[in-house]
PDB file of C-alpha atoms in Angstrom:
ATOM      1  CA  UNK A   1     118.125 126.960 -32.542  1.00 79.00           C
ATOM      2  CA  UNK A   2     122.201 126.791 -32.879  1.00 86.00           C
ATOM      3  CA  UNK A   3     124.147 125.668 -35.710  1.00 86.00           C
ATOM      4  CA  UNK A   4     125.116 122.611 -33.622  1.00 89.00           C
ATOM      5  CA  UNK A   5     120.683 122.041 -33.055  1.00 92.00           C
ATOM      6  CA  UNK A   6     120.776 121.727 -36.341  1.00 93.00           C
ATOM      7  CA  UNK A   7     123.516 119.833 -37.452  1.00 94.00           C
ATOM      8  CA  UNK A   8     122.613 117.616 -34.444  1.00 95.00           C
ATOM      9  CA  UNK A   9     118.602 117.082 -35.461  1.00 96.00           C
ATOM     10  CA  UNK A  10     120.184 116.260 -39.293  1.00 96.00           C
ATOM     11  CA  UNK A  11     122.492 113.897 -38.218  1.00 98.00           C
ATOM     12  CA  UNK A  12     119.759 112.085 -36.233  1.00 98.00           C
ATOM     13  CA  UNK A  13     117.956 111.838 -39.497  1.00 98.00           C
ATOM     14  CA  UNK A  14     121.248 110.574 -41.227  1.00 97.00           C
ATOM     15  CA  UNK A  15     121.796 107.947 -39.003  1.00 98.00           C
ATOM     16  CA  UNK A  16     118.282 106.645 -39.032  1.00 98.00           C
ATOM     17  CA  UNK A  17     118.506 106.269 -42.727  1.00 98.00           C
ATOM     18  CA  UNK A  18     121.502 104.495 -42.781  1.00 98.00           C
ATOM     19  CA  UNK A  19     120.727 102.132 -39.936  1.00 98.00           C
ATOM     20  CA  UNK A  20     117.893 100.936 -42.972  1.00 97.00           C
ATOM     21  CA  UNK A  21     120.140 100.484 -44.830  1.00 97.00           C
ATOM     22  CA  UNK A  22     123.426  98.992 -43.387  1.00 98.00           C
ATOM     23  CA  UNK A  23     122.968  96.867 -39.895  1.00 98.00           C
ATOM     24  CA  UNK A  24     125.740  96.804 -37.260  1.00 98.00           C
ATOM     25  CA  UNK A  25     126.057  93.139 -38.580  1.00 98.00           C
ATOM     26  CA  UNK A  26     126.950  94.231 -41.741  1.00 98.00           C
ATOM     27  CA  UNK A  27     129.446  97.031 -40.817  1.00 98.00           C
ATOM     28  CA  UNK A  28     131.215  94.349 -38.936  1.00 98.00           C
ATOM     29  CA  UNK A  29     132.219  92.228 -42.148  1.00 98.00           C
ATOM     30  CA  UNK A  30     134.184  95.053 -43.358  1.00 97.00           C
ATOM     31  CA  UNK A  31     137.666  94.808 -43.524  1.00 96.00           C
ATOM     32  CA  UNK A  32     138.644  97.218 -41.558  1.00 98.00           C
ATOM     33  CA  UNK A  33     136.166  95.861 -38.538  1.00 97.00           C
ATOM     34  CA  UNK A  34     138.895  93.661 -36.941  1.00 95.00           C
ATOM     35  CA  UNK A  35     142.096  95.223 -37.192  1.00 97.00           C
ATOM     36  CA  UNK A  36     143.982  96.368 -34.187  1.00 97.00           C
ATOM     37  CA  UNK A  37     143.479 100.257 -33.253  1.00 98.00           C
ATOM     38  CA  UNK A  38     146.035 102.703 -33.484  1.00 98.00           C
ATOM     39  CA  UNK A  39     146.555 104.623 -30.334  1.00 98.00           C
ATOM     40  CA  UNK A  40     146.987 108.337 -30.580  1.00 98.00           C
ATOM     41  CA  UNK A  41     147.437 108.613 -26.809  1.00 98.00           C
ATOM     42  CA  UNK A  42     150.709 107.050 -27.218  1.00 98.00           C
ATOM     43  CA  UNK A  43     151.485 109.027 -30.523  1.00 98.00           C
ATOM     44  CA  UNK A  44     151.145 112.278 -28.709  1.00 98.00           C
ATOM     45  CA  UNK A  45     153.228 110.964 -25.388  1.00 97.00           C
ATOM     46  CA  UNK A  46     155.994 109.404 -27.977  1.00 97.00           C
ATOM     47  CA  UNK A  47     160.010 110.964 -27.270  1.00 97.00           C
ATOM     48  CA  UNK A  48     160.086 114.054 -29.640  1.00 95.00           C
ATOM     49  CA  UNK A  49     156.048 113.755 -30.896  1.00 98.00           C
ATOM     50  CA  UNK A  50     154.854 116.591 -33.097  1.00 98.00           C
ATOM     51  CA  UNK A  51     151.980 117.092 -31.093  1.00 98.00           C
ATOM     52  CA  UNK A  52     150.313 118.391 -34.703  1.00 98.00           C
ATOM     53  CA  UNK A  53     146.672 116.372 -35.086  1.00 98.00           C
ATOM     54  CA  UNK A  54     146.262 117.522 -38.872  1.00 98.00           C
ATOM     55  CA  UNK A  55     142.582 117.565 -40.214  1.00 97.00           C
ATOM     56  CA  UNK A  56     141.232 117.043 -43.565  1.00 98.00           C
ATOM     57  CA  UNK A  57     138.543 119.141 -43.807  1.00 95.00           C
ATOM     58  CA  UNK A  58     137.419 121.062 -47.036  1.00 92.00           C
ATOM     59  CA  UNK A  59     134.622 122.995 -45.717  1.00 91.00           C
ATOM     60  CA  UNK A  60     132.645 124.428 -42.769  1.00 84.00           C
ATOM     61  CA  UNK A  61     129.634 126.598 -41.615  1.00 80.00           C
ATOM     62  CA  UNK A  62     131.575 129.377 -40.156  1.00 79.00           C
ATOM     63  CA  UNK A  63     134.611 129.222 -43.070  1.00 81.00           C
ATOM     64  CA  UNK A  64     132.351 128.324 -45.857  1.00 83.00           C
ATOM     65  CA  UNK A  65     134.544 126.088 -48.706  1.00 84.00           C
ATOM     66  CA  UNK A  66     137.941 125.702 -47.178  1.00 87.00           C
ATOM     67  CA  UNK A  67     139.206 123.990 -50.315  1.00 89.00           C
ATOM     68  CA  UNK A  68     137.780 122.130 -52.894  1.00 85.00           C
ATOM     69  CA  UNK A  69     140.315 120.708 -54.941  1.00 81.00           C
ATOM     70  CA  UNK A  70     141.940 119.038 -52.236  1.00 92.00           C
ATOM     71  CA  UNK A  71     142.618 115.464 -52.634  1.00 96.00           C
ATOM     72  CA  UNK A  72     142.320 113.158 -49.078  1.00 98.00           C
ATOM     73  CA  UNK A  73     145.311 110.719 -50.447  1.00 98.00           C
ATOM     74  CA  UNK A  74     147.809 112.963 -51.374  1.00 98.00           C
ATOM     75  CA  UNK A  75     146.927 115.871 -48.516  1.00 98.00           C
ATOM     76  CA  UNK A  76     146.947 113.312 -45.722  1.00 98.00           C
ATOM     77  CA  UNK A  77     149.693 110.916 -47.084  1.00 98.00           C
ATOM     78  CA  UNK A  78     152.036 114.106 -46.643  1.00 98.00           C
ATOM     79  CA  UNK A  79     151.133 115.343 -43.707  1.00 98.00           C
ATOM     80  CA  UNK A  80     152.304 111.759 -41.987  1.00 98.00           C
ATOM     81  CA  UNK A  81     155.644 112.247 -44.395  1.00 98.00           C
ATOM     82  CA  UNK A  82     155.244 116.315 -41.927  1.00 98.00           C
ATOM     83  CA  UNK A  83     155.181 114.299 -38.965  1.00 98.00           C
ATOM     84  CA  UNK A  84     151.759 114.443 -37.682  1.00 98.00           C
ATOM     85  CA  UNK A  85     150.815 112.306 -34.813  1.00 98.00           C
ATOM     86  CA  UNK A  86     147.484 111.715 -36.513  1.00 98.00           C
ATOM     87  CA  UNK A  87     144.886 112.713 -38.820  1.00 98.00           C
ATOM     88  CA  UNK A  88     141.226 113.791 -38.017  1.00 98.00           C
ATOM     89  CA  UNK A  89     139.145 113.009 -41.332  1.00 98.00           C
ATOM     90  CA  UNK A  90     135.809 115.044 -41.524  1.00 97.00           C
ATOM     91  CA  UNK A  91     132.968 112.480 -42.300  1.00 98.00           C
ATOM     92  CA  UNK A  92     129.974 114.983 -42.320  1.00 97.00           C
ATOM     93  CA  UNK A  93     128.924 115.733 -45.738  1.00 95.00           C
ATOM     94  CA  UNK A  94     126.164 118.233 -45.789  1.00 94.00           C
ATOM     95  CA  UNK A  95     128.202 120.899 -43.592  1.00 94.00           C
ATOM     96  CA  UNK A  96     131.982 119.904 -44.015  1.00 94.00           C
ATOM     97  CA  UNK A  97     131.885 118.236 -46.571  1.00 94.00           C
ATOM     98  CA  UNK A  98     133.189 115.080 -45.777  1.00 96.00           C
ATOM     99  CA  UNK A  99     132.580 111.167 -46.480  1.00 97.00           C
ATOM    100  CA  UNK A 100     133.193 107.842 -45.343  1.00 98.00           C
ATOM    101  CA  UNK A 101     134.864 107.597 -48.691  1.00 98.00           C
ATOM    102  CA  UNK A 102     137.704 110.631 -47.463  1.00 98.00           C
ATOM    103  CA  UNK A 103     138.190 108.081 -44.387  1.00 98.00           C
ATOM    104  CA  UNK A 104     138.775 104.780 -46.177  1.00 98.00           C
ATOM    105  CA  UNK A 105     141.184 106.337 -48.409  1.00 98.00           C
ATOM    106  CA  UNK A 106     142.790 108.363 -45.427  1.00 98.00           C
ATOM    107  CA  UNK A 107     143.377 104.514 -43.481  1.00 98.00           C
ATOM    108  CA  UNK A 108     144.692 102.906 -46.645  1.00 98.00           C
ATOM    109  CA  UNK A 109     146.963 105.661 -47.314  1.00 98.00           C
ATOM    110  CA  UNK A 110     148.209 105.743 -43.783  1.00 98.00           C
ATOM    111  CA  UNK A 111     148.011 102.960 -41.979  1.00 98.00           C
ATOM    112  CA  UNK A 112     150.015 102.947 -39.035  1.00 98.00           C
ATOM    113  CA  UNK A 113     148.839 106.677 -37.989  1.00 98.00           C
ATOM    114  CA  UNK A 114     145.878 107.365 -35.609  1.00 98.00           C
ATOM    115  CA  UNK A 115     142.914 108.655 -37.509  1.00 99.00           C
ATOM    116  CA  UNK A 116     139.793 110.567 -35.530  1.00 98.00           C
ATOM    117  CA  UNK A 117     136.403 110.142 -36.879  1.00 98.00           C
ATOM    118  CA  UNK A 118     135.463 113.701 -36.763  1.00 98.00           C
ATOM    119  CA  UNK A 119     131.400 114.174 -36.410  1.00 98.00           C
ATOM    120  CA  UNK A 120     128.563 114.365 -34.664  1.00 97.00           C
ATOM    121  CA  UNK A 121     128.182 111.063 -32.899  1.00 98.00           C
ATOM    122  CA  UNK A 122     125.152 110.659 -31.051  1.00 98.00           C
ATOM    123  CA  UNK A 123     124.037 106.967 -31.859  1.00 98.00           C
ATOM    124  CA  UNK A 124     126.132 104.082 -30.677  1.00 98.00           C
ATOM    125  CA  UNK A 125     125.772 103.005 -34.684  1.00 98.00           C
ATOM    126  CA  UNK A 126     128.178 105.594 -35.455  1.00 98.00           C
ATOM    127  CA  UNK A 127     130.645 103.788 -33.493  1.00 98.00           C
ATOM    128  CA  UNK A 128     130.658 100.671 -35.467  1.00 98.00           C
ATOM    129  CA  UNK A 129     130.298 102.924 -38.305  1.00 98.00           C
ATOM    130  CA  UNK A 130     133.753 104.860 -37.339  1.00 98.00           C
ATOM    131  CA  UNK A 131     135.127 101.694 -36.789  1.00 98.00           C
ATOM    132  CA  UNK A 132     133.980  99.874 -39.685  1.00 98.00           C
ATOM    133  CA  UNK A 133     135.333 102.893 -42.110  1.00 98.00           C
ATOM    134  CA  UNK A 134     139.189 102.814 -40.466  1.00 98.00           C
ATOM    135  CA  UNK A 135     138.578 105.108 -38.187  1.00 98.00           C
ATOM    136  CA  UNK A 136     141.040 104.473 -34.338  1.00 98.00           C
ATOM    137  CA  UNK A 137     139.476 106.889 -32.391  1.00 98.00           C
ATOM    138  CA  UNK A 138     136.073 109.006 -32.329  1.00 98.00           C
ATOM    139  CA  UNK A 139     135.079 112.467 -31.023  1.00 98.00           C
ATOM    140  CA  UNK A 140     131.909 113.126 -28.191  1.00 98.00           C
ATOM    141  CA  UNK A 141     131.128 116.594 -28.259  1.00 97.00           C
ATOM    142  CA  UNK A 142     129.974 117.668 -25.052  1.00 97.00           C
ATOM    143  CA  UNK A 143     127.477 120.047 -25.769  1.00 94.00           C
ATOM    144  CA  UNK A 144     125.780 117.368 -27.716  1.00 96.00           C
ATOM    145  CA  UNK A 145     125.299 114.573 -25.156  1.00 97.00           C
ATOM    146  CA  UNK A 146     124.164 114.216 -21.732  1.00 97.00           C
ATOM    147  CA  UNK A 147     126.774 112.024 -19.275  1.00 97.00           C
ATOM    148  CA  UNK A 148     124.556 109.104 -19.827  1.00 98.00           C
ATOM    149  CA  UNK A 149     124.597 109.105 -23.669  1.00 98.00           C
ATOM    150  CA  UNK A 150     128.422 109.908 -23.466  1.00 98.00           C
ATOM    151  CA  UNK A 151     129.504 107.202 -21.098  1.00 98.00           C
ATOM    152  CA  UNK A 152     127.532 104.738 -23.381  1.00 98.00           C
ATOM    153  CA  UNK A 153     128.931 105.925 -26.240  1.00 98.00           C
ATOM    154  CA  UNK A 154     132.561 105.444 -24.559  1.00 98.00           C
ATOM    155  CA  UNK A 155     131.534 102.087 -23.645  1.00 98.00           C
ATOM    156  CA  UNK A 156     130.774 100.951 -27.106  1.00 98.00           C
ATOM    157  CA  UNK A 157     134.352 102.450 -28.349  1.00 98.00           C
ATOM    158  CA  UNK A 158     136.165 100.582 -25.488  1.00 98.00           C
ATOM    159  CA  UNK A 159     134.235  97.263 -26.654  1.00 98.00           C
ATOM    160  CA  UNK A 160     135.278  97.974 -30.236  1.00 98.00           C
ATOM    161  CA  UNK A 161     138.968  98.318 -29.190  1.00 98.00           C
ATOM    162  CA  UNK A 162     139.115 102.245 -29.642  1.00 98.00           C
ATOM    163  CA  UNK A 163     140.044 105.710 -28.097  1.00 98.00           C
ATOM    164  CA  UNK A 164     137.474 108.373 -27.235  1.00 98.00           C
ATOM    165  CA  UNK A 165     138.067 111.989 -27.448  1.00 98.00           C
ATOM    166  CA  UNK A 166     135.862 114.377 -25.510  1.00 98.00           C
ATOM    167  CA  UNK A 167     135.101 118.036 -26.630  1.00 97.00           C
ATOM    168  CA  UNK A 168     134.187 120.642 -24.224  1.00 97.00           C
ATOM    169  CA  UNK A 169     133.880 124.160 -24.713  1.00 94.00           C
ATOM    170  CA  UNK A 170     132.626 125.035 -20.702  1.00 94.00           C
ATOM    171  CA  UNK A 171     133.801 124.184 -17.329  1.00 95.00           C
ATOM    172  CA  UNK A 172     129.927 122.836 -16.867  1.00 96.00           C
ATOM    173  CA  UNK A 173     130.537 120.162 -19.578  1.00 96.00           C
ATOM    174  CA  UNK A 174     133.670 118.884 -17.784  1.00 97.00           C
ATOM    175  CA  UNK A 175     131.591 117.509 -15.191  1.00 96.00           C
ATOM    176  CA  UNK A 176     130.495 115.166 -18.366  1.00 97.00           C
ATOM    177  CA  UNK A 177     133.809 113.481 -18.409  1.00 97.00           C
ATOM    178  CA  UNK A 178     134.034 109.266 -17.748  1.00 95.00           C
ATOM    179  CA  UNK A 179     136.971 107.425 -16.405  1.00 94.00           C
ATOM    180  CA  UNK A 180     137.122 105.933 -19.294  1.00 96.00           C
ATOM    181  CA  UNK A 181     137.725 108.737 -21.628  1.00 97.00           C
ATOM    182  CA  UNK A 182     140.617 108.857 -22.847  1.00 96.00           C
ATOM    183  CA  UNK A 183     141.408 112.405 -24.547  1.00 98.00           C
ATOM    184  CA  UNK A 184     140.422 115.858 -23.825  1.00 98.00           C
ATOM    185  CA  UNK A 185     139.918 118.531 -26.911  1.00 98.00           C
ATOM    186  CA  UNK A 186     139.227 121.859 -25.503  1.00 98.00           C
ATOM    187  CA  UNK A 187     137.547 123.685 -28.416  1.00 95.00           C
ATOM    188  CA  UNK A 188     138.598 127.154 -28.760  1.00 94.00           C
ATOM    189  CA  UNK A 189     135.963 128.364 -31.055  1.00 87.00           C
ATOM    190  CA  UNK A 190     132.320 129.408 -29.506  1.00 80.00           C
ATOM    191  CA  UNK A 191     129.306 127.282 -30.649  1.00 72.00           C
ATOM    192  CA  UNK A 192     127.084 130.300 -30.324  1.00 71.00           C
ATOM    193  CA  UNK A 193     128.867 133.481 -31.869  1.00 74.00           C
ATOM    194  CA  UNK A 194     132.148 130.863 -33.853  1.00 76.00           C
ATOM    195  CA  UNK A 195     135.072 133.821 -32.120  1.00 84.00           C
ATOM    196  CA  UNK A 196     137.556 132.002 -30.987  1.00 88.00           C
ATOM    197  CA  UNK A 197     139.636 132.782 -28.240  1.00 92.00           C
ATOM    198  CA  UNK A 198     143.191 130.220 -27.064  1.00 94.00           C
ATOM    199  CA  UNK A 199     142.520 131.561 -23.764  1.00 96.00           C
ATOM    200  CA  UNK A 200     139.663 129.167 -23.310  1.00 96.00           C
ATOM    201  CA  UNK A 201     142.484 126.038 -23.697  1.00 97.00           C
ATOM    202  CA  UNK A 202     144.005 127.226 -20.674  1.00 96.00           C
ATOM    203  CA  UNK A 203     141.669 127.858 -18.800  1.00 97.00           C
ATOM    204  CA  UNK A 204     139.798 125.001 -18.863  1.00 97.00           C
ATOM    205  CA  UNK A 205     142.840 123.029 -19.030  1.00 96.00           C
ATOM    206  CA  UNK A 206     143.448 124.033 -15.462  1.00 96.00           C
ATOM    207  CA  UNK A 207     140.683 122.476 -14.510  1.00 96.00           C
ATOM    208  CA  UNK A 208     140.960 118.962 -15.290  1.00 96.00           C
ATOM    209  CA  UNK A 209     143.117 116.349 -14.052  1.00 90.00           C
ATOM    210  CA  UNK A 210     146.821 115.921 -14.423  1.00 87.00           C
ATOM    211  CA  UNK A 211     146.614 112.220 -15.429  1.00 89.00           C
ATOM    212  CA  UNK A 212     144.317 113.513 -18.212  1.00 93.00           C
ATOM    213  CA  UNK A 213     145.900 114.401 -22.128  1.00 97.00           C
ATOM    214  CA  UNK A 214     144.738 117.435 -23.159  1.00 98.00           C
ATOM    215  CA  UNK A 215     144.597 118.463 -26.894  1.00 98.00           C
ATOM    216  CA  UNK A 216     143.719 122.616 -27.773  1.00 98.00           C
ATOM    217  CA  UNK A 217     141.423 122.697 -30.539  1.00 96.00           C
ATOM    218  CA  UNK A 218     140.154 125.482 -33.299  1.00 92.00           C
ATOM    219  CA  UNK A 219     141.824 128.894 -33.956  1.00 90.00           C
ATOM    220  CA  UNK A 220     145.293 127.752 -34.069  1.00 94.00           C
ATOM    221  CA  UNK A 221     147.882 129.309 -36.407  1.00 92.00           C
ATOM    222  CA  UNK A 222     151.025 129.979 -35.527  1.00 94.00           C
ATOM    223  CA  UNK A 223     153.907 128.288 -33.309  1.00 96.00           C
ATOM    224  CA  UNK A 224     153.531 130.638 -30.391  1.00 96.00           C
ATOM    225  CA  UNK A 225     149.999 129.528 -30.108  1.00 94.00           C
ATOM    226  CA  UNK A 226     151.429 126.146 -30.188  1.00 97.00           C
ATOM    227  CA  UNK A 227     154.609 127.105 -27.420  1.00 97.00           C
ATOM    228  CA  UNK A 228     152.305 128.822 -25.528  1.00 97.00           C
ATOM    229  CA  UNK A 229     149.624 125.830 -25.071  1.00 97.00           C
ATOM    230  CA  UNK A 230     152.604 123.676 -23.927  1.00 97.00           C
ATOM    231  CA  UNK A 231     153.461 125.503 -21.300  1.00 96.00           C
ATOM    232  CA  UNK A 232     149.778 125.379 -20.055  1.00 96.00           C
ATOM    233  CA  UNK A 233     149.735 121.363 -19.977  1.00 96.00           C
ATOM    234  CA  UNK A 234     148.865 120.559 -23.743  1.00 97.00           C
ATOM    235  CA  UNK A 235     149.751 117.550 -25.968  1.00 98.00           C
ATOM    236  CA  UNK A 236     147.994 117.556 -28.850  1.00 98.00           C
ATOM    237  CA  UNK A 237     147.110 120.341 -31.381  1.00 98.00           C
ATOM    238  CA  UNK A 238     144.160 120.027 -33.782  1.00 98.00           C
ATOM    239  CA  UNK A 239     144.801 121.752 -36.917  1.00 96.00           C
ATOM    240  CA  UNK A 240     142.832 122.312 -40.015  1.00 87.00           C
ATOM    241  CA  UNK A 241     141.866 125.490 -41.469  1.00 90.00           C
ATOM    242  CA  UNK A 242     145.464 126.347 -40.875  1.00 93.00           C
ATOM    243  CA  UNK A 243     147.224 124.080 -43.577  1.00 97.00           C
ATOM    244  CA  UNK A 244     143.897 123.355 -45.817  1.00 96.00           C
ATOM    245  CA  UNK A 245     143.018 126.705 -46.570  1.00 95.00           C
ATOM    246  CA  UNK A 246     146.686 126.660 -48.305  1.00 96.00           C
ATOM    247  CA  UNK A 247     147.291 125.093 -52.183  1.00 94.00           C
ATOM    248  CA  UNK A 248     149.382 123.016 -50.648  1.00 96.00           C
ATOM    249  CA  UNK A 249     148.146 121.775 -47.036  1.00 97.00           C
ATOM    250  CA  UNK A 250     151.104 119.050 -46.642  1.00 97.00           C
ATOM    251  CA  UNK A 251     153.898 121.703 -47.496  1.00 97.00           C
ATOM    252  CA  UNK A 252     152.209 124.238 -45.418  1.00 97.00           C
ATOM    253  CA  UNK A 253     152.067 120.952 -42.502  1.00 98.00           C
ATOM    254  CA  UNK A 254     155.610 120.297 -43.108  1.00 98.00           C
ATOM    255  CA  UNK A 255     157.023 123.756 -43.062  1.00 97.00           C
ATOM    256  CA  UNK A 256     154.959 124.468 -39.342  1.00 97.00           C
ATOM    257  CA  UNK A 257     156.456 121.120 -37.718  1.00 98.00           C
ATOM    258  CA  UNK A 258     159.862 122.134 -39.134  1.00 97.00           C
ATOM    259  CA  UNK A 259     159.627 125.834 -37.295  1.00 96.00           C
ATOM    260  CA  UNK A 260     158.580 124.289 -34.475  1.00 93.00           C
TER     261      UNK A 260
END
């Protein structure tokens, strides 16, 4: 079994919990439920965007604790002030750390920037979940869903008004990919052995279609990486590790989007 089997056969526990607890009905009288999505397809295609996704994430299972004392308001509040054209706000507790909690306050804080749910979504509950937290946009990792399970979860995101970003890490889970989709994240880092390699980016990125905007994801750290994934056809650039591992992520945010 892989780290992603069992973070996947967790979260299916975690959601059946929580659908006991909370019904769809329910997530829908949240405040958040109705408000219009912000689109981070048009952030990233803006005159003069960034292309910097900036993630709040304070811990993982290949890094171990990334940062503790980090606080969601005050990290993600400055990297907007950076520049970013959006946040991704970790909302899986048990092996990143993260909470529904981290996205409210991220949405409050911020709320004309795009914000990714960033999890394991394999239930169309998570959707309305995502959506009912603040979340614009949510992630479908490919290695986690067949093309039935992620076209249904893309339909429920389109019916709830938001974007969908895909995850592949092989040209096999391409073929996975929905009109409807609206982002691809190529993910850098390896499932199986977590060595990461920017090489995988463009080659993969090669082989999807022109029309489509591609974001490079994982293993990201310095503004050739960033130069260098332009020139292969990339928009967007997820960054975490990078700027949380520092005491001050929104300095260390600013200071990269300056250089570049």
């Amino acid at each position: 079994m892989t780290i992603l089997d069992e973070i996947n056969a967790n979260k299916r526990r975690e959601v059946a919990d929580a659908k006991e607890k909370i019904s769809i009905d329910d997530l829908k009288k949240s405040p958040f439920f109705n408000r219009e999505c912000n689109s981070l397809k048009t952030a990233l295609k803006a005159d003069g965007a960034s292309g910097i996704i900036a993630e709040f994430k304070t811990k993982s299972p290949s890094k171990g604790v990334i940062n503790e004392l980090a606080e969601v308001t005050e990290v993600t509040s400055a990297y907007v002030a950076a520049g970013v054209c959006g946040l991704s706000v970790l909302t899986d507790h048990n092996y990143f750390g993260g909470s529904f909690e981290n996205l409210a306050k991220a949405r409050l804080t911020n709320p004309q920037t795009p914000i990714l749910r960033k999890d394991f979504m394999l239930d169309p509950y998570q959707v309305y979940e995502a959506k009912a937290h603040g979340a614009d946009l949510i992630l479908l990792i490919a290695a986690s869903l067949s093309k039935e399970e992620m076209q249904k979860l893309t339909d429920v995101a389109k019916e709830l008004g938001m974007e969908v970003l895909v995850e592949v890490h092989t040209e096999e889970e391409i073929d996975k990919l929905n009109p409807l989709v609206d982002l691809v994240g190529v993910n850098n880092r390896n499932l199986k052995t977590f060595e990461v390699d920017v090489e995988t980016s463009v080659r993969l990125g090669k082989l999807l279609s022109e029309s489509m905007v591609r974001i490079s994801e994982s293993g990201l750290s310095s503004i050739e990486n960033i130069h260098y994934l332009r020139t292969a056809g990339f928009e967007g650039f997820l960054m975490g590790e990078n700027f949380m591992k520092t005491e001050n992520p929104g300095q260390a945010c600013a200071d990269f989007i300056k250089a570049l």
